Amino acid sequence: MSRLVMKFGGTSVGDVERIRRVARLVAAEREAGYGIAVVVSAMSGETNRLVDLANAAGEGLPAEQFDDEYDVVVATGEQVTTGLLALALRAMGIPARSWQGWQIRVASSDTHGSARISDINAGEVAAAIDAGQVAVIPGFQGVTEEDRITTLGRGGSDTSAVAVAAALEAGRCDIYTDVDGVYTTDPRLVPKAKRLDKISYEEMLEMASLGAKVLQTRSVELAMAKRVPVRVLSSFVEPGHPNPGTMVCDEDEIVEKQIVSGIAYSRDEAKLSLKALQDHPGVAADIFGRLAEANINVDMIVQAPSRTEGTVNMTFTVPEREADRALDLMTSAQTQIGFEQIEVKKNVSKVSVIGVGMRSHVGVARIMFDALSKKGINIENIATSEIKISVLIDSSYTELAVRALHTAYGLDSA
Amino acid sequence: MSRLVMKFGGTSVGDVERIRRVARLVAAEREAGYGIAVVVSAMSGETNRLVDLANAAGEGLPAEQFDDEYDVVVATGEQVTTGLLALALRAMGIPARSWQGWQIRVASSDTHGSARISDINAGEVAAAIDAGQVAVIPGFQGVTEEDRITTLGRGGSDTSAVAVAAALEAGRCDIYTDVDGVYTTDPRLVPKAKRLDKISYEEMLEMASLGAKVLQTRSVELAMAKRVPVRVLSSFVEPGHPNPGTMVCDEDEIVEKQIVSGIAYSRDEAKLSLKALQDHPGVAADIFGRLAEANINVDMIVQAPSRTEGTVNMTFTVPEREADRALDLMTSAQTQIGFEQIEVKKNVSKVSVIGVGMRSHVGVARIMFDALSKKGINIENIATSEIKISVLIDSSYTELAVRALHTAYGLDSA
C-alpha cells in the first residue's frame, strides 16, 4: 500500500465542522487505497491564546528560563486537534488514533521554541497505517533526548509533515492550505496569475524565501534533501471535486520547463548605503560581521567605485523592520569601519524572477531590464543566483513591475 | 528535607493572576524549608470547553471508541496549567519545572475517562525536589502501559495529589480549595457550623460519600490506605495569614475525640418500596442484581413483614436521577421478581451523623431519634454503620433536621 501524508493548517481545522471536512478529505484518499498519516496544526486562534497565557505567566523571564515551559503550554494546541480529528474520523467509521510527538517519537534538538527535527522513529506508526488505521500526528511538536516537549517555531507544521513523509517513505506529502496551489505570482496583485501544475524544489525554495508564503522555507529544504514530492492544494474543496494543486518535485520530473516559473516580490526591504568607505581588505567582513552578530539578515550586497580616491560605495538591503537597528549599529561604529556618510532608504521593494530554465537560456535578464525600462522603472540594485534575478526598485512601482514582468515572460493566462 | 505536596483546583488557577497567587503560596512553603511538588487542575472552564469539543467531534461514538481520544483532548487542560505555574514560579526566582503524567510516570489502568492510578515512579521527581526545584505535576492524568494518555475522571486531581504524596513519601498533602476546611456540617445550612481542626480518615470518608463535597471519596480512601496526612485549606488566603484548615489523619492522632464529628445530608435521594414481595431465598439477590447490572447505586435497604401471608415489604433508596430507570427496571420484571405493587417517593433526604466516638459510646442513636421526634420529623428508613447513623426523612424537613442534630450533639459554636 502506498503511504500518503496529508497536512492541514490552523484555518482548515478551525472548528469541529471544518475538522469533519478534513475527515471527509482523508476518507476519500483512504477510499482511493492510500495508507494515511494526517499532520495537523492547532485550531486557528489557539496558538495565539496559549502564547499570550505563557507570556503573561512568564513575564520578564529570559529565553533560557522561558522557552521549555512555553513549549509545554503551546504544544497542547496541536494535541487537542489530533484527538478531535481521530474522533471525527472514527465517527465516520474510519479506524484512527492520535500519536503525540513523544509517542512516535519525533526526536528534536533542545532549542525550545524553534527546535529542529533530528529523527523520526516511525516504525510503530507505519505498522498501524499499513494495518488500515489513519495516524493523526501533531505538527510543530518534538521531544528532546531528555523527554521534554519542544515546538518547532511558527509554521513548523509544514516541516513536520515533510519529515513524517520522509520517515514513512510516503509517496507524497499533500499540504492542504487556504490557496489552491502555487501561482506564477501573487494573484491578488496580478489577476492573470496562473496556478502552476509543477514547480521544482529549487524554484519553490526561492519563491518561499522571497516572500511567497505558501510553504515554509524549511519544509521545502527538507523535501528537497529527502526527495519527498510535496503537493500544495486547497483544503476548502469537498472530496470528489477537482483539486489538482501544485506538485513540488524534482526538476527532472518537469517535462515542459518554463524559462521563468514565477515572479516573487517583497515590500519588507530597506536599502543602506555606506558612502566613501575605506577600501581595504577586511572592511566587508567587519561590516557584515557586526550585522550578523546582531542577527540582522543582509541581502543584495553591491560594491561600486566611489568618486573619492581609495574608497568605495557599499549598498545592501535588510528587512525594513531591522533598518533602524542596522543604521544605529553602523553609525556607532563609523570611525572603526571608516566611511564618510550613511543613507537609508525604506520605501524599496525586491522583485525577483525565478526559473530553473535560466540555467540553459541566455537573455533572461535582458527581458527583465527591457520590461522595467519600458515602464520607466529605475533599478537600484541587482542580485542574481543560478535560477533567480532580483532587482530592488522604488516601492510605489511594485505592482506595475510585477505585472509587466508577468506579461514579458509569457506567464499571463489566456 | 521534608517533602510537601500542594494541590490547587480549577478556580484556584482560573487565570494568570490567580496562578501568581498560587506561586506565592508555594514560595512561602518553600521558604519554610519544604521540598515541594504542586499538583494542579485545568484552569476553571477549560475542562468543560475541551469536553464539549470532544463530544462534538465524536458525536454518536460508543464509549470504547471515544474515551481514549477524549483523554488526549481533555488532558491538555492540566498540561497548560503546569507550564504556566512553572513559568510564574520562575518569574519569582524559584527553580521549577513541569512533569507530565508520561514523564514521571503516573502509571494507570487503561479504563480511559475514569482510569485508576496503579503506580507512580517518582524517583526522578523526588531527586529534582530534593535539589531545590519545585515539581509542577498535572492532576487528573495518567499513562497506560502502552503509553497512551488517560484521565482519572472528574475530581481526580485530589486523588492524583494524594498518590503523588504517597509516592514521594511526603509528610503532608495540602489540598487548597474554595472553603477553609471541613465543617461539622454545611455552613450554608447551619451558620453555627464549626471548622474541624482534625477529622479521621474514616469519618472523612463517610462525610465525602454522604455528600460533603470537600474531597473526592477516592482520594480519602487512598490517603487512608497509604496513611498520607491530608490537610484541606483555603486557596484564597495570602501567605502569612492564618489558614489552619482541617487535618484529615489517623484516628489515633486525634486526642479529643468527639462522639459525633459531623452531620452530613443529601437531597439527591429517592425511595422505592416493593409491596407484598414473595418471601423466598434469592429474591433480594434477584432485585439488587438487576439494579447493579444497570449500574444503579442502592442504599438503605430495609425489609419488613407485610400484612399478606408469605410476603414482605422491601424498601431501598437510589440516587434521585436514577429513580425512573430503577422503577422501569422493577416494573418490567414484576412477574419474575414477584411483587404486588411498587411505590416511588422522590422528595426524601438522607441525614447522617458521623463520628468514630460512636464505637465506644451508647445512646448516640437515641439522641438522634429524640431530637428529630421533638421537631415532629418522621423517620422513613434507618441505616447504620460502626461510625454513622443515617435516616431518611421528608425533604422539606432537611434544614430543620440538620440544625436540630447539630445542636443536640453539642456541635454549635459558641
GROMACS .gro file of C-alpha atoms in nm, chain B residues 158-394:
model
  237
  572ASP     CA    1  -0.738   1.521   4.459
  573THR     CA    2  -0.656   1.155   4.407
  574SER     CA    3  -0.352   1.247   4.194
  575ALA     CA    4  -0.224   1.470   4.472
  576VAL     CA    5  -0.257   1.202   4.738
  577ALA     CA    6  -0.096   0.942   4.508
  578VAL     CA    7   0.196   1.178   4.439
  579ALA     CA    8   0.230   1.245   4.813
  580ALA     CA    9   0.240   0.870   4.883
  581ALA     CA   10   0.499   0.810   4.607
  582LEU     CA   11   0.716   1.099   4.732
  583GLU     CA   12   0.670   0.988   5.095
  584ALA     CA   13   0.562   1.344   5.161
  585GLY     CA   14   0.498   1.449   5.517
  586ARG     CA   15   0.165   1.602   5.416
  587CYS     CA   16  -0.067   1.662   5.125
  588ASP     CA   17  -0.230   2.007   5.134
  589ILE     CA   18  -0.550   2.033   4.929
  590TYR     CA   19  -0.619   2.402   4.864
  591THR     CA   20  -0.982   2.464   4.784
  592ASP     CA   21  -1.252   2.730   4.789
  593VAL     CA   22  -1.351   2.656   5.151
  594ASP     CA   23  -1.120   2.690   5.451
  595GLY     CA   24  -1.162   2.338   5.585
  596VAL     CA   25  -1.404   2.061   5.675
  597TYR     CA   26  -1.703   2.174   5.878
  598THR     CA   27  -1.924   1.998   6.129
  599THR     CA   28  -2.195   2.045   5.870
  600ASP     CA   29  -2.275   2.260   5.567
  601PRO     CA   30  -2.221   2.622   5.685
  602ARG     CA   31  -2.470   2.748   5.424
  603LEU     CA   32  -2.738   2.548   5.606
  604VAL     CA   33  -2.620   2.591   5.964
  605PRO     CA   34  -2.449   2.923   6.036
  606LYS     CA   35  -2.327   2.779   6.367
  607ALA     CA   36  -2.126   2.509   6.189
  608LYS     CA   37  -1.765   2.489   6.309
  609ARG     CA   38  -1.447   2.420   6.117
  610LEU     CA   39  -1.291   2.097   6.247
  611ASP     CA   40  -0.920   2.107   6.334
  612LYS     CA   41  -0.889   1.735   6.275
  613ILE     CA   42  -1.102   1.457   6.137
  614SER     CA   43  -1.019   1.089   6.097
  615TYR     CA   44  -0.993   0.925   5.755
  616GLU     CA   45  -1.293   0.704   5.836
  617GLU     CA   46  -1.511   0.999   5.928
  618MET     CA   47  -1.395   1.198   5.624
  619LEU     CA   48  -1.476   0.900   5.403
  620GLU     CA   49  -1.830   0.889   5.539
  621MET     CA   50  -1.863   1.268   5.506
  622ALA     CA   51  -1.734   1.257   5.146
  623SER     CA   52  -1.951   0.968   5.034
  624LEU     CA   53  -2.253   1.115   5.212
  625GLY     CA   54  -2.243   1.437   5.016
  626ALA     CA   55  -1.987   1.671   5.172
  627LYS     CA   56  -1.808   1.776   4.850
  628VAL     CA   57  -1.480   1.899   5.003
  629LEU     CA   58  -1.273   1.597   4.899
  630GLN     CA   59  -1.325   1.329   4.638
  631THR     CA   60  -1.409   0.995   4.806
  632ARG     CA   61  -1.134   0.804   4.622
  633SER     CA   62  -0.868   1.047   4.738
  634VAL     CA   63  -0.971   0.987   5.103
  635GLU     CA   64  -0.967   0.608   5.051
  636LEU     CA   65  -0.618   0.633   4.906
  637ALA     CA   66  -0.497   0.865   5.183
  638MET     CA   67  -0.630   0.620   5.440
  639ALA     CA   68  -0.470   0.319   5.269
  640LYS     CA   69  -0.133   0.491   5.230
  641ARG     CA   70  -0.155   0.680   5.562
  642VAL     CA   71  -0.097   1.018   5.395
  643PRO     CA   72  -0.194   1.309   5.622
  644VAL     CA   73  -0.418   1.538   5.417
  645ARG     CA   74  -0.492   1.897   5.502
  646VAL     CA   75  -0.788   2.085   5.350
  647LEU     CA   76  -0.740   2.462   5.347
  648SER     CA   77  -0.833   2.780   5.162
  649SER     CA   78  -0.657   2.885   4.842
  650PHE     CA   79  -0.787   3.241   4.879
  651VAL     CA   80  -0.567   3.337   5.175
  652GLU     CA   81  -0.244   3.523   5.104
  653PRO     CA   82   0.073   3.371   5.252
  654GLY     CA   83   0.146   3.484   5.607
  655HIS     CA   84  -0.220   3.497   5.706
  656PRO     CA   85  -0.370   3.227   5.931
  657ASN     CA   86  -0.501   2.933   5.729
  658PRO     CA   87  -0.502   2.626   5.955
  659GLY     CA   88  -0.760   2.424   5.759
  660THR     CA   89  -0.860   2.075   5.866
  661MET     CA   90  -0.621   1.784   5.906
  662VAL     CA   91  -0.752   1.451   5.783
  663CYS     CA   92  -0.545   1.196   5.971
  664ASP     CA   93  -0.531   0.874   6.163
  665GLU     CA   94  -0.784   0.836   6.443
  666ASP     CA   95  -0.501   0.782   6.692
  667GLU     CA   96  -0.372   1.131   6.629
  668ILE     CA   97  -0.697   1.288   6.742
  669VAL     CA   98  -0.673   1.331   7.117
  670GLU     CA   99  -1.002   1.499   7.194
  671LYS     CA  100  -1.244   1.266   7.023
  672GLN     CA  101  -1.596   1.389   6.972
  673ILE     CA  102  -1.875   1.133   6.983
  674VAL     CA  103  -2.015   1.292   6.670
  675SER     CA  104  -1.784   1.490   6.442
  676GLY     CA  105  -2.026   1.599   6.177
  677ILE     CA  106  -2.369   1.595   6.021
  678ALA     CA  107  -2.398   1.522   5.650
  679TYR     CA  108  -2.702   1.530   5.429
  680SER     CA  109  -2.804   1.450   5.076
  681ARG     CA  110  -3.118   1.564   4.899
  682ASP     CA  111  -3.043   1.356   4.592
  683GLU     CA  112  -3.238   1.052   4.710
  684ALA     CA  113  -3.547   0.858   4.609
  685LYS     CA  114  -3.714   0.573   4.796
  686LEU     CA  115  -3.859   0.269   4.620
  687SER     CA  116  -4.093   0.033   4.803
  688LEU     CA  117  -4.188  -0.312   4.673
  689LYS     CA  118  -4.507  -0.421   4.846
  690ALA     CA  119  -4.609  -0.783   4.912
  691LEU     CA  120  -4.289  -0.927   4.772
  692GLN     CA  121  -4.263  -1.309   4.755
  693ASP     CA  122  -4.052  -1.409   5.053
  694HIS     CA  123  -3.821  -1.684   4.928
  695PRO     CA  124  -3.441  -1.723   4.919
  696GLY     CA  125  -3.278  -1.542   4.629
  697VAL     CA  126  -3.541  -1.271   4.585
  698ALA     CA  127  -3.312  -0.995   4.726
  699ALA     CA  128  -3.023  -1.118   4.510
  700ASP     CA  129  -3.253  -1.101   4.208
  701ILE     CA  130  -3.369  -0.744   4.277
  702PHE     CA  131  -3.029  -0.595   4.362
  703GLY     CA  132  -2.857  -0.794   4.091
  704ARG     CA  133  -3.079  -0.631   3.830
  705LEU     CA  134  -3.010  -0.286   3.972
  706ALA     CA  135  -2.633  -0.348   3.991
  707GLU     CA  136  -2.625  -0.465   3.630
  708ALA     CA  137  -2.794  -0.137   3.531
  709ASN     CA  138  -2.524   0.049   3.728
  710ILE     CA  139  -2.772   0.192   3.979
  711ASN     CA  140  -2.633   0.254   4.326
  712VAL     CA  141  -2.857   0.120   4.602
  713ASP     CA  142  -2.855   0.232   4.966
  714MET     CA  143  -3.057   0.199   5.288
  715ILE     CA  144  -3.220  -0.139   5.224
  716VAL     CA  145  -3.492  -0.234   5.473
  717GLN     CA  146  -3.701  -0.547   5.467
  718ALA     CA  147  -4.010  -0.569   5.688
  719PRO     CA  148  -4.300  -0.814   5.723
  720SER     CA  149  -4.610  -0.729   5.522
  721ARG     CA  150  -4.976  -0.792   5.603
  722THR     CA  151  -5.008  -1.057   5.333
  723GLU     CA  152  -4.904  -1.406   5.444
  724GLY     CA  153  -4.572  -1.529   5.295
  725THR     CA  154  -4.467  -1.187   5.165
  726VAL     CA  155  -4.253  -0.895   5.285
  727ASN     CA  156  -4.217  -0.526   5.202
  728MET     CA  157  -3.879  -0.421   5.068
  729THR     CA  158  -3.768  -0.055   5.059
  730PHE     CA  159  -3.440   0.095   4.941
  731THR     CA  160  -3.304   0.424   4.816
  732VAL     CA  161  -3.136   0.516   4.487
  733PRO     CA  162  -2.998   0.850   4.360
  734GLU     CA  163  -3.296   1.060   4.258
  735ARG     CA  164  -3.180   1.088   3.893
  736GLU     CA  165  -3.187   0.707   3.868
  737ALA     CA  166  -3.534   0.669   4.024
  738ASP     CA  167  -3.729   0.645   3.696
  739ARG     CA  168  -3.484   0.398   3.549
  740ALA     CA  169  -3.500   0.183   3.863
  741LEU     CA  170  -3.882   0.196   3.854
  742ASP     CA  171  -3.892   0.084   3.488
  743LEU     CA  172  -3.647  -0.195   3.561
  744MET     CA  173  -3.855  -0.327   3.851
  745THR     CA  174  -4.191  -0.288   3.675
  746SER     CA  175  -4.074  -0.469   3.361
  747ALA     CA  176  -3.962  -0.764   3.577
  748GLN     CA  177  -4.263  -0.759   3.812
  749THR     CA  178  -4.376  -1.122   3.746
  750GLN     CA  179  -4.024  -1.266   3.756
  751ILE     CA  180  -3.946  -1.091   4.084
  752GLY     CA  181  -4.295  -1.141   4.221
  753PHE     CA  182  -4.444  -0.841   4.396
  754GLU     CA  183  -4.788  -0.683   4.408
  755GLN     CA  184  -4.716  -0.314   4.393
  756ILE     CA  185  -4.428  -0.065   4.368
  757GLU     CA  186  -4.413   0.287   4.503
  758VAL     CA  187  -4.159   0.565   4.439
  759LYS     CA  188  -4.111   0.861   4.667
  760LYS     CA  189  -3.878   1.130   4.535
  761ASN     CA  190  -3.884   1.409   4.790
  762VAL     CA  191  -3.671   1.239   5.052
  763SER     CA  192  -3.337   1.336   5.209
  764LYS     CA  193  -3.076   1.131   5.386
  765VAL     CA  194  -2.938   1.290   5.704
  766SER     CA  195  -2.639   1.126   5.874
  767VAL     CA  196  -2.447   1.174   6.195
  768ILE     CA  197  -2.086   1.062   6.180
  769GLY     CA  198  -1.828   1.003   6.448
  770VAL     CA  199  -1.566   0.748   6.544
  771GLY     CA  200  -1.667   0.809   6.907
  772MET     CA  201  -1.985   0.610   6.844
  773ARG     CA  202  -1.786   0.292   6.869
  774SER     CA  203  -1.733   0.342   7.238
  775HIS     CA  204  -2.048   0.528   7.332
  776VAL     CA  205  -2.403   0.404   7.378
  777GLY     CA  206  -2.710   0.618   7.334
  778VAL     CA  207  -2.586   0.803   7.027
  779ALA     CA  208  -2.884   0.687   6.821
  780ARG     CA  209  -3.130   0.780   7.095
  781ILE     CA  210  -3.012   1.142   7.091
  782MET     CA  211  -3.080   1.149   6.715
  783PHE     CA  212  -3.427   0.997   6.736
  784ASP     CA  213  -3.523   1.219   7.030
  785ALA     CA  214  -3.409   1.534   6.853
  786LEU     CA  215  -3.599   1.451   6.536
  787SER     CA  216  -3.907   1.341   6.723
  788LYS     CA  217  -3.917   1.666   6.920
  789LYS     CA  218  -3.936   1.853   6.590
  790GLY     CA  219  -4.209   1.622   6.466
  791ILE     CA  220  -3.992   1.476   6.191
  792ASN     CA  221  -4.092   1.129   6.077
  793ILE     CA  222  -3.815   0.874   6.004
  794GLU     CA  223  -3.884   0.667   5.693
  795ASN     CA  224  -3.575   0.444   5.692
  796ILE     CA  225  -3.271   0.390   5.914
  797ALA     CA  226  -2.926   0.261   5.818
  798THR     CA  227  -2.624   0.233   6.044
  799SER     CA  228  -2.255   0.157   6.027
  800GLU     CA  229  -1.995   0.144   6.300
  801ILE     CA  230  -1.936   0.519   6.283
  802LYS     CA  231  -2.254   0.651   6.119
  803ILE     CA  232  -2.630   0.662   6.160
  804SER     CA  233  -2.838   0.768   5.860
  805VAL     CA  234  -3.207   0.839   5.848
  806LEU     CA  235  -3.434   0.903   5.554
  807ILE     CA  236  -3.680   1.187   5.603
  808ASP     CA  237  -3.915   1.404   5.401
   0.00000   0.00000   0.00000
